[in-house]
mmCIF file of C-alpha atoms in Angstrom:
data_model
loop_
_atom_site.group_PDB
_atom_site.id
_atom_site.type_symbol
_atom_site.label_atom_id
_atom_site.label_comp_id
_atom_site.label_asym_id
_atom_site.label_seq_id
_atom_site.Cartn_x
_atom_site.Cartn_y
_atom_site.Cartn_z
ATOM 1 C CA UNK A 39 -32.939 39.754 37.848
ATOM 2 C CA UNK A 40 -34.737 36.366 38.937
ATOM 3 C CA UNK A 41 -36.813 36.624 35.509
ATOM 4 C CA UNK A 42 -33.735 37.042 33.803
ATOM 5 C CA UNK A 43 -32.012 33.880 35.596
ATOM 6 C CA UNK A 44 -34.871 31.579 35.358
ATOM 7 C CA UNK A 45 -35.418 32.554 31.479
ATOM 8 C CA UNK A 46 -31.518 31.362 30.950
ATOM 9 C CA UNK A 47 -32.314 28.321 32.481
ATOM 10 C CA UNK A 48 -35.282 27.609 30.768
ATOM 11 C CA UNK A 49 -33.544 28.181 27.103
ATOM 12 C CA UNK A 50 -30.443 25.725 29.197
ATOM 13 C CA UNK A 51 -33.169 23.175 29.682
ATOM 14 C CA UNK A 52 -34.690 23.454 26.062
ATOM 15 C CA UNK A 53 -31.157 23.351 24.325
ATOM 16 C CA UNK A 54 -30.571 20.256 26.513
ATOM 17 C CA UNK A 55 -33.565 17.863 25.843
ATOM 18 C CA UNK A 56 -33.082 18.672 21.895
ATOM 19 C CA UNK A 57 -32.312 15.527 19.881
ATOM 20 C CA UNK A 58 -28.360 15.468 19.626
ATOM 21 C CA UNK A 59 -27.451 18.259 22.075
ATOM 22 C CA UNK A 60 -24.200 17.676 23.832
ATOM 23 C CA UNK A 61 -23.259 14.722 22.463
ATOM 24 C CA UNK A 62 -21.223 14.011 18.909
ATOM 25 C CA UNK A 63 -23.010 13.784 15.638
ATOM 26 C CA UNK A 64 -22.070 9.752 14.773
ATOM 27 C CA UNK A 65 -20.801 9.907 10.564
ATOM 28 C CA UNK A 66 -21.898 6.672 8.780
ATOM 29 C CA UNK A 67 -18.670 5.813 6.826
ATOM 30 C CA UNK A 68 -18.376 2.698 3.835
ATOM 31 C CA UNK A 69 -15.182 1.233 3.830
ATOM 32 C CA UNK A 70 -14.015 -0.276 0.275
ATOM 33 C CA UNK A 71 -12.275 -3.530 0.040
ATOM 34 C CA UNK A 72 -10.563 -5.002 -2.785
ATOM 35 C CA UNK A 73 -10.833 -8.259 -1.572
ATOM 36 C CA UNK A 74 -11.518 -10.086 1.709
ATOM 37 C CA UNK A 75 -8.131 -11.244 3.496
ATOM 38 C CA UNK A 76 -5.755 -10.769 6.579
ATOM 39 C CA UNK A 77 -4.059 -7.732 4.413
ATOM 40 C CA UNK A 78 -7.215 -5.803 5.614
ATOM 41 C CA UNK A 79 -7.214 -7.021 9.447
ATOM 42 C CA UNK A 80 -6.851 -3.266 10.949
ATOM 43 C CA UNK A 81 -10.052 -2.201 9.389
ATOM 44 C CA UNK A 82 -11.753 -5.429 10.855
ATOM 45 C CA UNK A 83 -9.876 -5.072 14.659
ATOM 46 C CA UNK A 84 -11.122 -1.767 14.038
ATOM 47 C CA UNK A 85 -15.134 -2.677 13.468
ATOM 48 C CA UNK A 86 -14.789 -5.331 15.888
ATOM 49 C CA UNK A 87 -13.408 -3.644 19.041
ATOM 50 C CA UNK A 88 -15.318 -0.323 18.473
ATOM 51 C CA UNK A 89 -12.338 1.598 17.795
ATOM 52 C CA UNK A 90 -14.724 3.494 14.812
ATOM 53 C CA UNK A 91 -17.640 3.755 16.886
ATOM 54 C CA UNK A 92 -15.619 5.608 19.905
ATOM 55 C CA UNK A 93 -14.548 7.850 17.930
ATOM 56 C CA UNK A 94 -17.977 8.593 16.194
ATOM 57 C CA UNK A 95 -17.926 6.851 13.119
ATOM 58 C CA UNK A 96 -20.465 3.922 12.228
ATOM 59 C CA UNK A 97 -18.504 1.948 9.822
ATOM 60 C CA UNK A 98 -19.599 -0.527 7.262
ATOM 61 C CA UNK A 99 -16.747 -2.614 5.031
ATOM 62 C CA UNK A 100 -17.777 -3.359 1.659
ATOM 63 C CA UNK A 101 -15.868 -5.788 -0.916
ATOM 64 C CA UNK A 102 -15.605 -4.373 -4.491
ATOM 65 C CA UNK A 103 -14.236 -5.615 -7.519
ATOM 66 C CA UNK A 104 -11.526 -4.498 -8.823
ATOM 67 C CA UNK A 105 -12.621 -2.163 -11.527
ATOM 68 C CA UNK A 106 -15.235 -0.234 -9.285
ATOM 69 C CA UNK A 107 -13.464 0.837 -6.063
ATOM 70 C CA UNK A 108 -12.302 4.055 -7.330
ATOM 71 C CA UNK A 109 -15.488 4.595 -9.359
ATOM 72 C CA UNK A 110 -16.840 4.367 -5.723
ATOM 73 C CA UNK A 111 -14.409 6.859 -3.861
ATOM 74 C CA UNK A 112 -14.951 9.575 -6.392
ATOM 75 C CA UNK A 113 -18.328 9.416 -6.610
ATOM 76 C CA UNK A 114 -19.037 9.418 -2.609
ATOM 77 C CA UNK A 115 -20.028 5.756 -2.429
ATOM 78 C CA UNK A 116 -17.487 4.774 -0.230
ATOM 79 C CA UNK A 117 -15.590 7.424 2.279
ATOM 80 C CA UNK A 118 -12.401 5.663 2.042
ATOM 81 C CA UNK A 119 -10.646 2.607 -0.455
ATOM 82 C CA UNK A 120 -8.533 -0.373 0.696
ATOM 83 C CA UNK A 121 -6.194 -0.883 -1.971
ATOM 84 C CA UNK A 122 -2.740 -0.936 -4.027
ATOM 85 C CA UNK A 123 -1.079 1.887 -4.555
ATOM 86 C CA UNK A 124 -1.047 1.152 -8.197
ATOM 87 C CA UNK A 125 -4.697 1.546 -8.544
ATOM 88 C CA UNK A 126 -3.854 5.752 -7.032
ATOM 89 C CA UNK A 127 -1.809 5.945 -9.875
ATOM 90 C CA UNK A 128 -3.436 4.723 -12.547
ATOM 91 C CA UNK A 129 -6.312 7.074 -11.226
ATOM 92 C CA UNK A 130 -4.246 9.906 -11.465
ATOM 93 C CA UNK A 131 -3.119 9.421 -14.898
ATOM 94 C CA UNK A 132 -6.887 9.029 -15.693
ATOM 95 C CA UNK A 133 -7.593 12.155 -14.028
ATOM 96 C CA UNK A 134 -9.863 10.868 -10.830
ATOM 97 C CA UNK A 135 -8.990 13.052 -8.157
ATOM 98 C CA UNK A 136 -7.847 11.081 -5.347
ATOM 99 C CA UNK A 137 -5.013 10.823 -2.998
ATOM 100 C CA UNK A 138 -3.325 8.373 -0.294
ATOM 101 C CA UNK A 139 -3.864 9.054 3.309
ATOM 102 C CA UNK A 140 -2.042 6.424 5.267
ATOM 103 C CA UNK A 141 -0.626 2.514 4.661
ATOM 104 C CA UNK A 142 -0.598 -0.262 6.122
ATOM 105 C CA UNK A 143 1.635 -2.951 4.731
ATOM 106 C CA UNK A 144 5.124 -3.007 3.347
ATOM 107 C CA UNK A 145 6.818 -5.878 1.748
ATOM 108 C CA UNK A 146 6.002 -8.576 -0.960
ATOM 109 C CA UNK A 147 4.764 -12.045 0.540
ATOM 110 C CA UNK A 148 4.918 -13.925 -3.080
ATOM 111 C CA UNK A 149 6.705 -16.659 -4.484
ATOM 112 C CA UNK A 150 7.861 -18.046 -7.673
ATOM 113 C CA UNK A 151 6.789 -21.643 -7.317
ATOM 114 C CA UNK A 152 8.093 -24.461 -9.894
ATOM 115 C CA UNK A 153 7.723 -27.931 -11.186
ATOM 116 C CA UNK A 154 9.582 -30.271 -9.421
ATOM 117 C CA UNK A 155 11.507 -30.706 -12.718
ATOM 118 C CA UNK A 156 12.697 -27.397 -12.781
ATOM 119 C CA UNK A 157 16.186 -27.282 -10.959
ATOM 120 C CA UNK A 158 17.750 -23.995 -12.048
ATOM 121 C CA UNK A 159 16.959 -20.480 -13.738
ATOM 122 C CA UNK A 160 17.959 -22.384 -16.705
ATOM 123 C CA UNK A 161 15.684 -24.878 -16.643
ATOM 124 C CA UNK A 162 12.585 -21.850 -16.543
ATOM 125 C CA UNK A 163 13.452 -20.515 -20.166
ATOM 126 C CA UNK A 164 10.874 -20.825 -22.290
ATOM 127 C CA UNK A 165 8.221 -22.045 -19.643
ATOM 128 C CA UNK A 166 4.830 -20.882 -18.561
ATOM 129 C CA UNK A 167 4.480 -18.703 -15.434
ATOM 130 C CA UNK A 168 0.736 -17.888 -14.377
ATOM 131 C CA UNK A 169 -0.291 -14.730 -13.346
ATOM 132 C CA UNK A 170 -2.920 -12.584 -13.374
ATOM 133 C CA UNK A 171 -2.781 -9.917 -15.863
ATOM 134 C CA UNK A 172 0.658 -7.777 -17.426
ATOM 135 C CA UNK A 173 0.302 -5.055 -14.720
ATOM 136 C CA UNK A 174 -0.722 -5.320 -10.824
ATOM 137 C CA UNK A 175 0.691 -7.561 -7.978
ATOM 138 C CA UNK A 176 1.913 -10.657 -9.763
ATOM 139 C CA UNK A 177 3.273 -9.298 -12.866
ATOM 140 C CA UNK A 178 5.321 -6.849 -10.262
ATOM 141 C CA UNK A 179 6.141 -10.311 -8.289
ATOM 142 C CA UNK A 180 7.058 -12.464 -11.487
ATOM 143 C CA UNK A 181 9.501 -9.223 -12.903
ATOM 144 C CA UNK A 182 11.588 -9.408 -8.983
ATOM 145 C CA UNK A 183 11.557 -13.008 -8.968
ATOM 146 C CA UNK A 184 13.196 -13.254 -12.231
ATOM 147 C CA UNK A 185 15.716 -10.150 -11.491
ATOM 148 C CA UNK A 186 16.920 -12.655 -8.568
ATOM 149 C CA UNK A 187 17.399 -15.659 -11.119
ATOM 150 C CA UNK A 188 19.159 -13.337 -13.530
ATOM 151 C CA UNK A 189 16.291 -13.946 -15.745
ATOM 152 C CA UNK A 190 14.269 -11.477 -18.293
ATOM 153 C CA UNK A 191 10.362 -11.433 -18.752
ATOM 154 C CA UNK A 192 10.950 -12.117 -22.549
ATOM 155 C CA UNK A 193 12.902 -15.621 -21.196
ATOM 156 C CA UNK A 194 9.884 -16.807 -19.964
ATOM 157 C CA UNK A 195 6.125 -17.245 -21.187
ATOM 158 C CA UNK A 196 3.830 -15.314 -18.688
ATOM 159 C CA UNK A 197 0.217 -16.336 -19.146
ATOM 160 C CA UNK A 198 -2.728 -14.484 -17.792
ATOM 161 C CA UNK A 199 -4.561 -17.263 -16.045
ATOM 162 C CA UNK A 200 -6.650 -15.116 -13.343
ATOM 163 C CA UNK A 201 -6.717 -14.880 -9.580
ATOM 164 C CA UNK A 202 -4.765 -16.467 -6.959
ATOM 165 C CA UNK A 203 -6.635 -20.205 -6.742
ATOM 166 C CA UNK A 204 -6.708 -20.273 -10.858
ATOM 167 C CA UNK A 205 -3.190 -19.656 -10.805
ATOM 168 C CA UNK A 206 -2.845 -22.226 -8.290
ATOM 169 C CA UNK A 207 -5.275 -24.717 -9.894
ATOM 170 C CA UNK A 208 -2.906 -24.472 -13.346
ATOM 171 C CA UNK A 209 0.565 -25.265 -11.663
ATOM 172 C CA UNK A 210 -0.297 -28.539 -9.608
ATOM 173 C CA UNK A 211 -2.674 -29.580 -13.030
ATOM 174 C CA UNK A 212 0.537 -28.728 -14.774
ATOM 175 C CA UNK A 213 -1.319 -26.428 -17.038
ATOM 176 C CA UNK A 214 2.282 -24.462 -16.338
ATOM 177 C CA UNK A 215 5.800 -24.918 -15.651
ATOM 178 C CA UNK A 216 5.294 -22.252 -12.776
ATOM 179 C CA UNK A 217 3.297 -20.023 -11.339
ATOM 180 C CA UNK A 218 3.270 -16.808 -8.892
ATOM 181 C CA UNK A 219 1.609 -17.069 -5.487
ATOM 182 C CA UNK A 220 1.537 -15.913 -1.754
ATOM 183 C CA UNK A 221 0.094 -17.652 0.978
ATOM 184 C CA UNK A 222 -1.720 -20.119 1.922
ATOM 185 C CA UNK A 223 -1.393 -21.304 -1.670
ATOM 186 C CA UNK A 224 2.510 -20.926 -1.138
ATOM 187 C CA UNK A 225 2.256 -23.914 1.713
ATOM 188 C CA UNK A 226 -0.256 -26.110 -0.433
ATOM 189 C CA UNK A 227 1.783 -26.185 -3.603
ATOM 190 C CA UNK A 228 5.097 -26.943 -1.308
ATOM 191 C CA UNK A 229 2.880 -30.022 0.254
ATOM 192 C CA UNK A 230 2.377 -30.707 -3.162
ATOM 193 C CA UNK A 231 5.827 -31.325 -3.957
ATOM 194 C CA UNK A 232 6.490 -28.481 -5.909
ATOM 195 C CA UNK A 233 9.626 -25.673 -5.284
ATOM 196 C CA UNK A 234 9.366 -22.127 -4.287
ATOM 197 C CA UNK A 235 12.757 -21.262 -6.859
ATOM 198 C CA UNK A 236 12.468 -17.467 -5.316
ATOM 199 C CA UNK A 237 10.395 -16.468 -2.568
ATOM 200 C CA UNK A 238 10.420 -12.410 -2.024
ATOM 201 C CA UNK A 239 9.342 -12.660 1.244
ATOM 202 C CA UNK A 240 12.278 -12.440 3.406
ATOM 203 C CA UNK A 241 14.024 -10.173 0.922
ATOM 204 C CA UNK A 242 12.637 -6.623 2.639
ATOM 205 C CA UNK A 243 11.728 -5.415 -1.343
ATOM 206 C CA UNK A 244 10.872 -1.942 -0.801
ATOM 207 C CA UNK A 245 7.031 -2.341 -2.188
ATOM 208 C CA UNK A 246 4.082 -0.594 -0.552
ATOM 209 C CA UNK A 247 1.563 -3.584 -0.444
ATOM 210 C CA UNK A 248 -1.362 -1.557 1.079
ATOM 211 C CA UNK A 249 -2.835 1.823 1.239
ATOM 212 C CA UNK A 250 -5.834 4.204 2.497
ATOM 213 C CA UNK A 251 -7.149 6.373 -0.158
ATOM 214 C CA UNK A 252 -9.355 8.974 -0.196
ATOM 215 C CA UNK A 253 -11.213 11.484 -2.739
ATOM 216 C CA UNK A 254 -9.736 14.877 -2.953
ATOM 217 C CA UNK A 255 -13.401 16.496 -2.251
ATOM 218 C CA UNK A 256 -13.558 14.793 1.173
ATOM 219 C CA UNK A 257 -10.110 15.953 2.487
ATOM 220 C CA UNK A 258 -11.470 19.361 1.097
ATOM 221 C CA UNK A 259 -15.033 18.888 3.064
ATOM 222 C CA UNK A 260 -14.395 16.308 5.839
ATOM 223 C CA UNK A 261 -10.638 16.362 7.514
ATOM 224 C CA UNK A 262 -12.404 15.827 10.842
ATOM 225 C CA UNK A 263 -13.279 12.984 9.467
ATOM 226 C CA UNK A 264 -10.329 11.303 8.128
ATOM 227 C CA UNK A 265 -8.348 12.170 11.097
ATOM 228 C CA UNK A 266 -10.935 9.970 13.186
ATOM 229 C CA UNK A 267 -9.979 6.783 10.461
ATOM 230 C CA UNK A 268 -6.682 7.214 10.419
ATOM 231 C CA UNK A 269 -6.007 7.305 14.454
ATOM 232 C CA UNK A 270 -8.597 4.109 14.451
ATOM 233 C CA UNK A 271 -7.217 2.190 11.918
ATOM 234 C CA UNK A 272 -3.804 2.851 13.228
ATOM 235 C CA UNK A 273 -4.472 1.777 16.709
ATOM 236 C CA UNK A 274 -6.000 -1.177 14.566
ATOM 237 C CA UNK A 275 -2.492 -2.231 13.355
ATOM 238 C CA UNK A 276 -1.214 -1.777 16.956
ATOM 239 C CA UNK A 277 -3.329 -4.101 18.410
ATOM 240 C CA UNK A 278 -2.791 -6.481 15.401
ATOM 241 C CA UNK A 279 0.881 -6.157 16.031
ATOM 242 C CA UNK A 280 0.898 -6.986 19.307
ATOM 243 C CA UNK A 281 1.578 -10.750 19.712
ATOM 244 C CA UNK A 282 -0.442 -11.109 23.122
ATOM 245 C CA UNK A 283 -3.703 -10.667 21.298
ATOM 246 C CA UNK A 284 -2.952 -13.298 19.019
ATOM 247 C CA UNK A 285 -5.890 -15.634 19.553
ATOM 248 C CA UNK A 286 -8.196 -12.698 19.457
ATOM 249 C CA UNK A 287 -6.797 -11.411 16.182
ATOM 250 C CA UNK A 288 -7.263 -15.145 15.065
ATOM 251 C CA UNK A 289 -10.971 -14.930 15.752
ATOM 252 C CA UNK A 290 -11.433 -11.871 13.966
ATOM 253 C CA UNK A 291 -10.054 -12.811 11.089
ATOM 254 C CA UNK A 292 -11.833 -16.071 10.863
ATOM 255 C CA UNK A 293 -15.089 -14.090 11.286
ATOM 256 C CA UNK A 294 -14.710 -11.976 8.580
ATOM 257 C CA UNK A 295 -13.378 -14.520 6.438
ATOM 258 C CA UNK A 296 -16.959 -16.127 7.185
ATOM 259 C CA UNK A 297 -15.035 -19.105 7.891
ATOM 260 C CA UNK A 298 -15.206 -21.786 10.738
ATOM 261 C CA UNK A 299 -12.158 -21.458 12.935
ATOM 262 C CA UNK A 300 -12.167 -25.182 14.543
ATOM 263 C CA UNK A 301 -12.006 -26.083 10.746
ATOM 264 C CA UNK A 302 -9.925 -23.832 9.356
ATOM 265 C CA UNK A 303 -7.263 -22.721 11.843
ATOM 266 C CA UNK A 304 -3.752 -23.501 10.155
ATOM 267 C CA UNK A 305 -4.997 -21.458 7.081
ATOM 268 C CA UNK A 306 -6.335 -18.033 9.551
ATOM 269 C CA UNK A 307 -3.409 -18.471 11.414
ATOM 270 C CA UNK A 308 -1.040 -18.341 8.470
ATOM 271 C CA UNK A 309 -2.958 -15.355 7.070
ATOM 272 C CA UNK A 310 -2.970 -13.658 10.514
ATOM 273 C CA UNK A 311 1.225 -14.352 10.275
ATOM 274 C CA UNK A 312 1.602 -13.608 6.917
ATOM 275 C CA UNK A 313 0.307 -9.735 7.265
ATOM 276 C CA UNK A 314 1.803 -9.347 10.578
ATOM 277 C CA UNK A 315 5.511 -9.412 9.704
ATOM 278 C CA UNK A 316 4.459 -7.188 7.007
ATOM 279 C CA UNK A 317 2.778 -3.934 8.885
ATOM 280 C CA UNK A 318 4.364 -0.814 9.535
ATOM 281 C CA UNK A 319 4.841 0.408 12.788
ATOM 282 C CA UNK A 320 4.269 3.812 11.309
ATOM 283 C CA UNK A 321 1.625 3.567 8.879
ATOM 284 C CA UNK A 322 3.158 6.734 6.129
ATOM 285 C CA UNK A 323 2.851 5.914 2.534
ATOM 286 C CA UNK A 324 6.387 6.064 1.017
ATOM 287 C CA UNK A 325 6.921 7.372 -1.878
ATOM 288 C CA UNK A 326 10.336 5.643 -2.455
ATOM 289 C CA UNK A 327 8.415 2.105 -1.839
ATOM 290 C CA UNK A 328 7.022 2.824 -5.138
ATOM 291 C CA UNK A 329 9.038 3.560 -7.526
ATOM 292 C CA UNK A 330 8.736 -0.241 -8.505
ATOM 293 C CA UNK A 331 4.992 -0.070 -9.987
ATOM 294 C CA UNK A 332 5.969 3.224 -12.001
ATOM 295 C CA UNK A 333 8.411 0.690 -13.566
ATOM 296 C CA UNK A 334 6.001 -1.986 -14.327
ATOM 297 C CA UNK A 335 2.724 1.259 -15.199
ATOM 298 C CA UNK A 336 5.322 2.639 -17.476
ATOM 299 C CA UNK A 337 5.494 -0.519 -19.914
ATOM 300 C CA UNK A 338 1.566 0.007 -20.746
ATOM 301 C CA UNK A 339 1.633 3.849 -20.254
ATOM 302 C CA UNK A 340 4.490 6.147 -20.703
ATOM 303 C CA UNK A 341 3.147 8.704 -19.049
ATOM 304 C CA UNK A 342 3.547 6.963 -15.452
ATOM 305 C CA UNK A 343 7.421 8.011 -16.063
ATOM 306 C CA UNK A 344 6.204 11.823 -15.547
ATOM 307 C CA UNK A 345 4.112 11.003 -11.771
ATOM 308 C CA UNK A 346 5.457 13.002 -8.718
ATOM 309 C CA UNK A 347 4.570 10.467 -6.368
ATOM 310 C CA UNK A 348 4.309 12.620 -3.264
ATOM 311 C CA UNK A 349 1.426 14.538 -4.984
ATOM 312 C CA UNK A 350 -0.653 11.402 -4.890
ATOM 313 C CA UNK A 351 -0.131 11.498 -0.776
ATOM 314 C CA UNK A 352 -1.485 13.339 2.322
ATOM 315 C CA UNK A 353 0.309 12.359 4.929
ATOM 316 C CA UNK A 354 -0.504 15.091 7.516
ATOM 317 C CA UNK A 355 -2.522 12.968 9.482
ATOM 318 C CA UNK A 356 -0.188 10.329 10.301
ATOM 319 C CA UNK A 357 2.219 13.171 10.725
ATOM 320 C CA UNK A 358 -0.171 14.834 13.442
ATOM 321 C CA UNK A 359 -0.663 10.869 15.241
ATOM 322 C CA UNK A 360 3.252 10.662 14.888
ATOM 323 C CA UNK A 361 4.010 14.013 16.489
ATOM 324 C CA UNK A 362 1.282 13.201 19.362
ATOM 325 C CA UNK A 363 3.856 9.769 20.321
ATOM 326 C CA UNK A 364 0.403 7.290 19.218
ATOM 327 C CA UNK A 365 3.012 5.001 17.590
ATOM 328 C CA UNK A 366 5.482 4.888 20.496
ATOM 329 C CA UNK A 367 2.518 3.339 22.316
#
């Protein structure tokens, strides 16, 4: 009988000192961005205060451009996409097999912003307006901004002119009458003396700015994983919600941004506002937030008409956070 004990104990001790034993396997996980800014702060109050690493994962956030996110998702690259929901369905009508998992903002922070010159929706017929290409966020902007005026697309001149400072650059060089923008380029052109005719912000449009998506083989092969993100990322936005850690959440965001905060401030600080007032307390992907961007996919592409929405969406694992009372926290 004491051979028999002390053999258990020896295999005990053997199973013990082996590399690993007892202790969590840590998964390496890429995180795709579409672009650096404050709309991504979870993911980087996330990385920062070890709310990954606690839970096992050793993260690494990557900025992509915009045509090679989803590339990346599908392919393995990354584990999990930043993005629009737009960019979901346009995968699904191209057949990549991927699906949202969570969001994380709500609302539309852009702005119509005019010449001085221009007093009235009459005065915008037959002008300029800058934006970035006929489908995506400012095209989706320019087409609410003008339902508020009373105004059709084909009454104005929309001009792809490129990103957000391009855009910017061509209204106050009066390359064009007007132009579509969001913050902090919002507050310059307004220094600048020129008009914000419609600003969407305050108007609660029911537009899913941000979502989590994921490839259809990892929610297959790795739900242990995804759970782990999603309860991370959401106690990310909690912590980014709460205005006590203001200054911290200031930091961060000036870190990633790669920016000096003592030179800098009044633009991190606007970001960090900005995105605040636009998180959800309860980070599920609506379906009925949008309905707007099948509008706007459906002038290029029929076919967007025919997308059930909720297939493009897992939302069982905020469902299983919700149930557990993590956003009553």
């Amino acid at each position: 009988m004491k051979r028999f004990i002390d053999l258990v104990l020896t295999a005990m001790a053997v199973v013990c000192l082996m590399p690993g034993a007892g202790a969590s396997q840590t998964k390496a996980i890429v995180i795709g961005e579409g672009v650096r800014g404050a709309m991504y702060m979870p993911a980087y109050i996330a990385e920062e205060k070890g709310y990954f690493k606690k839970r096992d994962l050793d993260s690494k956030i990557v900025t992509f451009s915009r045509s090679n996110d989803i590339n990346a998702l599908v392919s393995g690259d990354i584990q999990f996409d930043q993005t629009s929901p737009d960019k979901v369905i346009h995968s699904a009508l191209g057949g990549f097999p991927v699906k949202m998992v969570m969001a994380t903002t709500r609302g539309l922070n852009l702005a119509l912003v005019v010449h001085p010159s221009i007093k009235s929706a009459a005065d915008l017929k037959g002008k300029s307006v800058a934006i970035t290409s006929f489908s995506g966020l400012p095209y989706t902007g320019l087409l609410l901004c003008l339902k508020e005026l009373g105004l059709t697309k084909e009454q104005v001149v929309p001009l792809n002119i490129g990103g957000k400072a391009a855009r910017f650059e061509a209204l106050v060089n009066n390359k064009v009458a007007a132009a579509i923008l969001d913050p902090p380029y919002t507050t310059m052109a307004a220094k600048e003396g020129f008009k914000l005719i419609v600003d969407l912000t305050p108007l609660d449009v029911p537009y899913l700015r941000n979502i989590v998506a994921v490839s259809e083989k990892s929610l297959r092969e790795e739900p242990r994983m995804i759970s782990k993100f999603v309860e991370a990322l959401s106690e990310g936005i909690q912590f980014y919600r709460n205005s006590a850690n203001k200054e911290e959440n200031i930091r961060i965001l000036a870190k990633y941004l790669r920016v000096p905060l003592d030179k800098n401030r009044a633009m991190v600080e606007e970001g960090y506002e900005t995105y605040r007032d636009m998180l959800l307390k309860k980070p599920y992907a609506d379906p009925n937030a949008m309905k707007i961007l099948l509008d706007v996919i459906a002038e290029s592409n029929p076919k967007a008409k025919n997308v059930n929405l909720p297939s493009l969406i897992d939302s069982s694992f905020v469902e299983q956070l919700d149930r557990e009372g993590l956003f009553g926290k």
